[in-house]
């Protein structure tokens, strides 16, 4: 089973994100960059499948030089090799453009299974995995909490609002991860040492048979980025005891906020 | 030439998601701005009668794709059917609910049609005949305005963000021949929790965090029941195994914006605040008066949640008589 994990490097969720002076991007000086949390589930699941069935796990990402760190983290967890598409044209496109790049890279990789995070926790687009599957004419299953592979088929339980669906697809296929799929391992010290020697290839668009023209003009463009409106100051509910505070709160919710 | 708006309905076992009503209502508003008719497409099996219910939101036409193969959501079958409808109708815009299923369908459809897509939109406006979508990014820490360029412009709208409006429209129901096309996915089974209020659609949410001290959420559940609210949890409560993953509110869980959010024993980590701070009214109950959650709350109570919450529940019950 040859598995490719699609990975994105994102600001850690502990990071404060602040809008840069251009009003369109974020300030990156004090951002801590990490592997997208949903991609950690993807790497972990790929490693578990490899442990059970043999094969290889390859990490594939699109991004600039610093993304090497996130790929190395995946290698330190146990993946076999990494591929980074690092090209100015790929960095300037939107999520659908990234899906085009990933699909072109995957065409040459001939894998049996692709695993991606359901979304990246920076742009929250919920787009790339599913779009890659469409571009490769592969079946996809999103937000998976359980995956079983037998006889060239994958059976997945996916979440929907208020429940789950179980779906089956022939391989090759793509699925995206949901919280609950597994508990991602931490990279061990020997794993980190080994990762330094694992192959990590950097490619340009030309290397995967694409040109900047293939990406064209991005169909979506961020034209403004700002923090949500500040919440106006609230007030503390005082009272002699729990009952008095509760009564004052419920009265305020009913009469002032009209929330109940 | 592309014209009008196509709204995609979402149903399970003949019951529409609330966000479907929001999507059709928003579709009506978009159609008024962009010009052209509003068409709704409903996919499923045995759903013709239910489809008629959607007329109250003012569509000009309701297209019903009724086929046993569409009984349950399959990404490829549903994408194929919507792509056929798009080919016939050539809408300028497509609007659907940003549910788990809606986002999957929107992504696959956008890739199929080589069309722009904006997910989880909380507001839409039309600027020079093109849609500009407002959508939260970084789990709600920032809001982006995204300009869509190309057709059809696909927008998946966040549940609970847009108003449902009843209005009049021709509402002609038209059953169409269905060709599900090349389908690789097979439906195996589904498990639905009945009676549980979905967090992203809830009008009121009562959430418990580390301050709950364990998996006994009785006080929170009783208040939620009195308010007809959904129960949520912070990441630390989920990580402790006290609550299921589906209950997690925050940047790596669900982003919610109910009318009323009551945070019980939640200190207010930045990831949690990002996921709930666009709620209309926020109440925080915490024994630590310095907890960051109080900075986001409209009403705060410092104290022991196990003493205070049952009193609130009693007051609510008294009020609702």
XYZ file of C-alpha atoms in Angstrom:
581
model
C 0.000 0.000 0.000
C 1.666 3.197 -1.160
C 0.131 6.153 0.642
C 0.580 9.866 0.045
C -0.320 12.334 2.793
C -1.123 15.892 1.724
C 0.324 18.296 4.255
C 0.107 21.989 4.926
C 2.124 24.090 7.327
C -0.007 26.544 9.298
C 0.301 28.947 12.251
C -0.171 26.978 15.478
C -3.646 27.354 16.920
C -2.111 28.943 20.047
C -0.828 31.792 17.865
C -2.370 35.206 17.943
C -2.855 36.128 14.320
C -2.628 39.783 13.380
C -3.276 41.446 10.060
C -0.180 42.697 8.231
C 0.147 46.249 6.931
C -1.066 45.198 3.464
C -4.475 44.446 5.003
C -4.579 41.131 3.136
C -2.161 38.779 4.855
C -1.045 38.058 8.413
C 2.040 39.218 10.280
C 4.421 36.302 10.337
C 7.233 37.555 12.600
C 6.074 35.913 15.827
C 4.015 33.080 14.378
C 4.950 29.551 15.337
C 4.533 27.304 12.267
C 3.373 23.733 12.694
C 1.908 20.848 10.747
C -1.835 21.439 10.263
C -3.469 19.496 13.155
C -5.807 17.592 10.818
C -2.761 16.502 8.793
C -1.264 14.962 11.935
C -4.228 12.576 11.950
C -3.498 11.873 8.268
C 0.163 11.038 8.891
C -0.748 8.865 11.872
C -3.401 6.942 9.926
C -1.027 6.417 7.006
C 1.619 5.018 9.366
C -0.887 2.672 10.988
C -2.030 1.373 7.608
C 1.591 0.895 6.555
C 2.377 -0.941 9.803
C -0.525 -3.320 9.172
C -0.203 -3.799 5.448
C 3.328 -2.750 4.439
C 4.168 -0.179 1.763
C 5.383 3.377 1.887
C 4.218 6.730 3.241
C 5.143 9.871 1.300
C 4.429 13.417 2.486
C 3.502 15.868 -0.254
C 3.245 19.597 0.298
C 3.214 22.873 -1.571
C 4.910 25.870 -0.029
C 8.069 27.847 0.605
C 11.388 26.853 2.154
C 10.154 26.816 5.751
C 7.610 24.043 4.945
C 10.559 21.640 4.998
C 10.239 21.734 8.818
C 6.660 20.448 8.778
C 7.590 17.710 6.295
C 10.506 16.712 8.524
C 8.084 16.415 11.425
C 6.082 13.930 9.344
C 9.266 12.043 8.489
C 10.206 12.020 12.172
C 6.818 10.496 12.979
C 7.772 7.681 10.604
C 6.930 8.630 7.002
C 9.450 7.423 4.427
C 10.004 10.404 2.178
C 8.887 13.924 1.434
C 8.163 15.934 -1.686
C 7.836 19.729 -1.590
C 6.579 21.708 -4.552
C 8.306 25.048 -4.057
C 7.632 27.484 -6.878
C 6.741 31.186 -6.827
C 3.716 30.611 -9.082
C 2.398 27.913 -6.735
C 2.754 30.243 -3.765
C 0.692 32.949 -5.485
C -2.374 30.849 -6.302
C -5.538 30.064 -4.289
C -6.666 26.770 -2.731
C -8.047 25.452 -6.018
C -4.704 26.273 -7.643
C -2.963 24.317 -4.870
C -5.257 21.377 -5.644
C -4.194 21.612 -9.312
C -0.533 21.500 -8.276
C -1.034 18.575 -5.894
C -3.037 16.635 -8.491
C -0.268 17.106 -11.089
C 2.352 15.896 -8.595
C 0.196 12.913 -7.582
C -0.270 11.789 -11.191
C 3.372 10.746 -11.291
C 3.320 9.086 -7.887
C 0.953 6.185 -8.613
C -0.214 5.717 -5.050
C -3.033 3.503 -3.751
C -4.367 5.900 -1.172
C -4.249 9.642 -0.490
C -5.012 11.025 2.969
C -5.495 14.728 3.686
C -6.720 16.889 6.543
C -10.406 17.850 6.240
C -9.297 21.468 6.306
C -6.290 23.565 7.115
C -6.871 25.574 10.272
C -5.570 28.785 8.647
C -7.834 29.424 5.643
C -10.459 26.871 6.774
C -11.344 26.196 3.142
C -12.402 22.518 3.342
C -11.470 22.353 -0.325
C -8.113 20.937 -1.298
C -8.526 17.219 -0.542
C -11.873 16.857 -2.246
C -10.790 18.991 -5.223
C -7.641 16.883 -5.682
C -9.808 13.744 -5.804
C -12.041 15.304 -8.460
C -9.057 16.387 -10.543
C -7.718 12.825 -10.444
C -11.193 11.264 -10.966
C -10.811 9.367 -7.689
C -13.569 8.703 -5.162
C -13.288 10.755 -1.964
C -14.726 10.451 1.531
C -14.529 13.480 3.844
C -14.248 13.798 7.633
C -13.388 10.178 8.356
C -13.283 8.820 11.917
C -12.609 5.196 10.982
C -10.991 3.617 7.924
C -10.686 -0.079 7.067
C -8.911 -1.431 4.004
C -9.584 -4.902 2.641
C -9.366 -6.460 -0.826
C -8.581 -3.275 -2.704
C -11.442 -1.380 -1.078
C -11.649 1.205 1.653
C -14.582 1.445 4.024
C -14.866 4.665 6.006
C -17.127 5.992 8.727
C -17.504 9.740 8.253
C -19.183 12.312 10.443
C -22.150 14.401 9.412
C -24.156 16.746 11.616
C -25.879 14.571 14.193
C -24.441 11.244 13.141
C -22.204 9.221 10.860
C -22.321 7.592 7.421
C -20.393 4.511 6.366
C -19.233 4.545 2.747
C -17.085 2.264 0.653
C -14.862 3.018 -2.321
C -12.490 1.051 -4.531
C -8.809 2.008 -4.284
C -7.160 4.238 -5.294
C -9.170 6.728 -3.274
C -8.745 9.828 -1.128
C -10.110 10.484 2.318
C -9.874 13.415 4.699
C -9.500 13.217 8.455
C -11.795 14.077 11.316
C -10.906 14.448 14.990
C -11.411 11.046 16.613
C -9.737 9.059 13.813
C -6.665 8.353 15.925
C -4.259 9.812 18.461
C -1.253 11.117 16.516
C 2.108 9.961 17.857
C 4.847 12.379 18.849
C 8.094 12.226 16.939
C 10.651 10.339 19.057
C 14.244 11.532 19.378
C 15.564 8.605 17.277
C 12.756 9.397 14.806
C 13.939 12.988 14.567
C 17.520 11.841 14.003
C 16.455 9.385 11.307
C 14.258 11.979 9.607
C 17.298 14.092 8.820
C 18.573 11.363 6.507
C 15.284 10.552 4.803
C 14.827 11.731 1.213
C 13.107 15.091 0.805
C 12.818 16.236 -2.785
C 12.056 19.795 -3.803
C 10.376 20.300 -7.170
C 9.244 23.196 -9.304
C 6.046 23.364 -11.337
C 8.051 22.483 -14.455
C 9.250 19.298 -12.739
C 5.659 18.095 -12.428
C 4.675 19.149 -15.934
C 2.886 22.396 -15.060
C 3.525 25.994 -15.980
C 2.387 29.188 -14.266
C -0.170 29.533 -17.092
C -1.807 26.243 -16.078
C -2.696 27.878 -12.769
C -4.001 30.979 -14.536
C -5.497 33.747 -12.477
C -6.798 32.626 -9.117
C -10.606 32.500 -9.128
C -10.827 33.647 -5.542
C -8.982 36.577 -4.110
C -8.861 37.951 -0.568
C -9.610 41.660 -0.867
C -9.777 42.457 2.852
C -8.708 40.792 6.089
C -9.622 42.093 9.507
C -10.314 41.000 13.059
C -13.968 40.452 13.945
C -15.657 43.408 15.649
C -14.511 43.755 19.252
C -17.137 42.691 21.741
C -18.234 45.607 23.828
C -17.494 45.257 27.499
C -19.752 43.028 29.477
C -20.609 43.177 33.121
C -20.230 40.921 36.099
C -23.395 39.749 37.776
C -23.173 40.257 41.522
C -25.326 38.834 44.245
C -25.305 37.570 47.822
C -25.470 33.922 46.885
C -25.771 31.576 43.910
C -29.567 31.933 43.826
C -29.417 35.740 43.714
C -26.780 35.721 40.967
C -28.778 33.199 38.950
C -31.960 35.243 39.262
C -30.153 38.428 38.209
C -28.592 36.664 35.202
C -31.857 35.187 33.965
C -33.561 38.536 34.348
C -30.795 40.258 32.358
C -30.911 37.589 29.651
C -34.631 38.012 29.318
C -35.006 41.763 29.635
C -31.734 43.241 28.329
C -30.313 40.674 25.931
C -33.698 39.206 24.978
C -31.822 35.917 24.631
C -34.343 33.712 26.424
C -25.259 33.431 -20.763
C -25.210 32.543 -17.094
C -28.201 33.829 -15.248
C -29.994 33.382 -11.958
C -29.179 31.414 -8.847
C -29.266 27.704 -8.091
C -29.782 26.704 -4.452
C -28.955 23.123 -3.474
C -31.200 21.609 -0.797
C -29.869 19.096 1.732
C -32.094 16.451 3.256
C -31.746 13.280 5.222
C -34.626 10.820 5.081
C -36.893 13.511 3.661
C -36.117 16.077 6.379
C -34.342 19.252 5.243
C -31.534 20.772 7.252
C -32.311 24.211 8.636
C -29.384 25.625 6.661
C -31.230 24.639 3.484
C -33.930 27.214 4.311
C -31.184 29.769 4.979
C -29.491 28.913 1.656
C -32.718 29.278 -0.347
C -33.561 32.550 1.434
C -30.069 33.878 0.716
C -30.385 32.569 -2.846
C -33.528 34.633 -3.252
C -31.714 37.758 -2.074
C -28.790 36.978 -4.410
C -31.143 36.431 -7.350
C -32.655 39.851 -6.702
C -29.187 41.448 -6.794
C -27.764 39.425 -9.665
C -30.951 39.181 -11.716
C -32.574 36.020 -13.042
C -34.624 33.271 -11.453
C -34.014 31.271 -8.271
C -34.039 27.525 -8.861
C -33.775 24.966 -6.081
C -32.496 21.452 -6.728
C -33.535 18.670 -4.358
C -31.854 15.274 -4.569
C -32.988 12.111 -2.841
C -35.319 9.150 -3.055
C -39.062 9.582 -2.517
C -38.659 13.295 -1.815
C -41.062 14.840 -4.303
C -43.694 15.673 -1.682
C -41.127 17.111 0.735
C -39.623 19.240 -2.058
C -42.867 21.195 -2.302
C -42.325 22.493 1.269
C -39.492 24.649 -0.063
C -41.860 26.826 -2.108
C -42.442 29.100 0.905
C -38.938 30.556 0.531
C -39.796 31.942 -2.885
C -38.012 29.889 -5.562
C -39.261 30.209 -9.133
C -38.647 26.542 -9.742
C -37.922 23.448 -7.666
C -36.104 20.744 -9.597
C -36.550 17.310 -8.078
C -33.977 14.620 -8.859
C -35.668 11.593 -7.345
C -33.857 8.296 -7.685
C -33.116 5.300 -5.460
C -29.409 5.856 -6.175
C -29.674 9.285 -4.497
C -31.294 8.005 -1.290
C -28.184 8.847 0.726
C -25.443 11.362 0.041
C -22.699 10.097 -2.253
C -20.211 12.769 -3.332
C -19.829 11.493 -6.887
C -23.510 10.762 -7.615
C -24.671 14.105 -6.201
C -21.909 16.025 -8.024
C -22.870 14.353 -11.314
C -26.537 15.250 -10.889
C -25.866 18.871 -9.879
C -23.402 19.245 -12.776
C -26.195 18.152 -15.163
C -28.579 20.710 -13.650
C -25.908 23.406 -13.924
C -25.358 22.526 -17.583
C -29.087 22.979 -18.278
C -29.680 26.069 -16.134
C -26.288 27.843 -16.413
C -26.749 29.721 -13.137
C -24.526 32.690 -12.352
C -24.305 31.561 -8.720
C -24.824 28.418 -6.670
C -25.649 28.616 -2.973
C -25.776 25.755 -0.506
C -25.401 25.149 3.217
C -21.867 24.733 4.573
C -22.723 21.541 6.422
C -20.272 18.632 6.409
C -21.999 17.322 3.307
C -22.469 20.738 1.693
C -18.790 21.604 1.941
C -17.818 18.278 0.387
C -20.265 18.770 -2.472
C -19.232 22.408 -2.996
C -15.554 21.444 -3.216
C -16.119 18.622 -5.692
C -18.488 20.709 -7.763
C -16.106 23.685 -7.902
C -13.294 21.422 -9.128
C -15.631 19.812 -11.693
C -16.922 23.135 -13.025
C -13.593 24.976 -12.704
C -15.558 27.508 -10.684
C -14.704 29.807 -7.767
C -15.946 28.694 -4.343
C -16.131 30.352 -0.919
C -16.821 28.086 2.084
C -18.529 28.895 5.354
C -19.652 32.368 4.326
C -21.248 34.503 7.024
C -22.278 37.355 4.704
C -22.565 37.893 0.971
C -22.738 41.027 -1.091
C -22.813 41.669 -4.805
C -20.258 44.088 -6.183
C -20.303 44.870 -9.936
C -22.259 41.730 -10.674
C -19.881 39.444 -8.754
C -20.174 37.993 -5.252
C -17.938 39.128 -2.423
C -18.147 36.703 0.481
C -17.246 37.377 4.105
C -15.880 34.278 5.783
C -14.101 33.569 9.048
C -10.526 32.288 8.765
C -8.060 31.068 11.398
C -10.994 29.497 13.211
C -12.719 32.874 13.536
C -9.718 34.900 14.693
C -9.992 36.956 11.481
C -12.624 37.680 8.852
C -11.710 37.614 5.166
C -13.554 39.224 2.309
C -13.181 37.022 -0.729
C -13.954 38.184 -4.258
C -15.174 35.432 -6.588
C -14.175 35.603 -10.213
C -15.693 33.257 -12.814
C -18.957 31.341 -13.131
C -20.833 29.841 -11.575
C -19.861 31.467 -8.278
C -20.304 28.845 -5.581
C -20.989 29.931 -2.005
C -21.463 27.571 0.927
C -23.121 29.510 3.738
C -22.428 28.878 7.399
C -25.377 27.486 9.354
C -27.053 30.047 11.642
C -25.458 33.029 9.878
C -28.179 34.118 7.460
C -31.849 34.873 7.888
C -34.673 32.594 6.797
C -37.315 34.595 4.910
C -40.628 33.335 3.696
C -41.810 34.984 0.513
C -43.701 34.201 -2.636
C -42.434 32.704 -5.849
C -43.867 30.568 -8.617
C -42.511 27.478 -6.878
C -43.123 25.180 -9.821
C -42.030 21.641 -8.974
C -40.381 19.915 -11.903
C -39.288 16.303 -11.713
C -36.284 15.655 -13.940
C -34.813 12.504 -15.435
C -31.841 11.440 -13.322
C -28.565 10.150 -14.657
C -26.300 9.480 -11.691
C -23.415 8.780 -14.068
C -20.136 7.164 -13.024
C -20.395 6.377 -9.311
C -17.565 4.723 -7.401
C -18.829 5.254 -3.845
C -21.199 2.784 -2.198
C -23.435 3.624 0.738
C -23.124 1.055 3.541
C -25.077 2.421 6.496
C -25.860 5.481 8.559
C -26.216 6.103 12.275
C -28.151 9.183 13.346
C -28.540 10.408 16.896
C -32.161 11.295 17.236
C -33.272 14.260 19.277
C -29.800 15.723 19.621
C -29.560 19.401 18.685
C -26.701 20.001 16.268
C -24.178 22.471 17.703
C -23.705 24.465 14.502
C -27.459 24.927 14.101
C -28.378 25.472 17.745
C -29.997 28.689 18.883
C -28.592 28.237 22.390
C -25.461 26.347 23.468
C -24.393 25.428 26.995
C -20.727 24.371 27.048
C -18.650 22.814 29.783
C -14.879 22.902 30.126
C -12.116 21.808 32.439
C -13.997 23.283 35.372
C -16.530 20.451 35.052
C -13.840 18.317 36.707
C -15.030 15.078 35.128
C -17.421 13.452 32.711
C -20.519 14.151 34.813
C -22.215 16.898 32.796
C -25.565 16.589 34.535
C -25.791 20.253 35.593
C -24.905 21.428 32.077
C -27.282 18.943 30.443
C -30.145 19.988 32.718
C -29.677 23.656 31.901
C -29.413 22.780 28.195
C -32.655 20.805 28.416
C -34.435 23.731 30.099
C -33.248 26.096 27.353
C -33.732 23.607 24.494
C -30.016 24.041 23.911
C -27.200 21.956 22.474
C -24.359 20.842 24.749
C -20.822 21.814 23.775
C -17.394 21.316 25.304
C -13.956 22.854 25.310
C -11.006 21.065 23.819
C -9.587 20.132 27.198
C -12.863 18.459 28.191
C -12.806 16.496 24.925
C -9.126 15.626 25.305
C -9.900 14.318 28.805
C -12.465 12.006 27.249
C -15.364 13.624 29.138
C -17.272 14.519 25.959
C -17.315 13.199 22.359
C -15.250 14.917 19.655
C -18.419 16.073 17.913
C -19.145 18.383 20.885
C -15.895 20.348 20.662
C -16.242 24.084 20.117
C -13.145 25.932 18.922
C -10.575 26.344 16.189
C -9.925 22.631 15.845
C -13.546 21.726 16.506
C -16.729 23.481 15.488
C -17.158 27.211 15.079
C -20.522 28.276 16.423
C -22.535 31.482 16.515
C -25.722 30.867 18.495
C -28.009 33.501 19.875
C -26.863 32.599 23.386
C -23.657 30.827 24.444
C -23.189 29.852 28.075
C -19.608 28.865 28.939
C -19.375 26.874 32.162
C -15.963 26.281 33.691
C -14.230 27.303 30.450
C -11.215 29.542 30.994
C -11.204 30.783 27.394
C -8.133 29.547 25.517
C -7.597 31.516 22.317
C -8.720 28.551 20.163
C -12.002 28.322 22.065
C -12.659 32.058 21.946
C -12.088 32.030 18.170
C -14.747 29.348 17.801
C -17.547 31.043 19.755
C -16.916 34.783 20.002
C -19.346 35.671 17.217
C -22.207 34.346 19.363
C -24.783 37.072 19.936
C -24.864 36.943 23.722
C -22.176 35.237 25.782
C -22.436 34.222 29.430
C -19.407 32.961 31.350
C -19.474 31.165 34.676
C -16.075 30.506 36.179
C -14.574 30.391 39.630
C -11.437 32.237 38.429
C -12.276 35.924 38.113
C -9.196 36.432 35.897
C -10.291 33.840 33.320
C -9.903 35.282 29.781
C -13.443 34.187 28.905
C -14.825 37.089 30.971
C -13.289 39.583 28.501
C -15.553 38.170 25.762
C -18.643 37.695 27.913
C -21.646 40.002 28.047
C -22.489 38.622 31.468
C -20.078 37.000 33.861
C -20.603 35.187 37.129
C -17.680 34.337 39.377
C -18.430 31.306 41.455
C -18.828 27.553 41.725
C -20.633 26.342 38.616
C -22.095 23.369 40.478
C -23.922 25.791 42.785
C -24.809 28.428 40.212
C -25.942 26.416 37.192
C -28.708 24.473 39.000
C -30.030 27.819 40.259
C -30.039 29.194 36.714
C -31.856 26.073 35.544
C -34.458 26.587 38.271
C -34.915 30.255 37.261
C -35.305 29.319 33.584
C -37.872 26.662 34.450
C -39.755 29.173 36.571
C -39.745 31.602 33.669
C -40.922 29.043 31.138
C -43.509 27.912 33.659
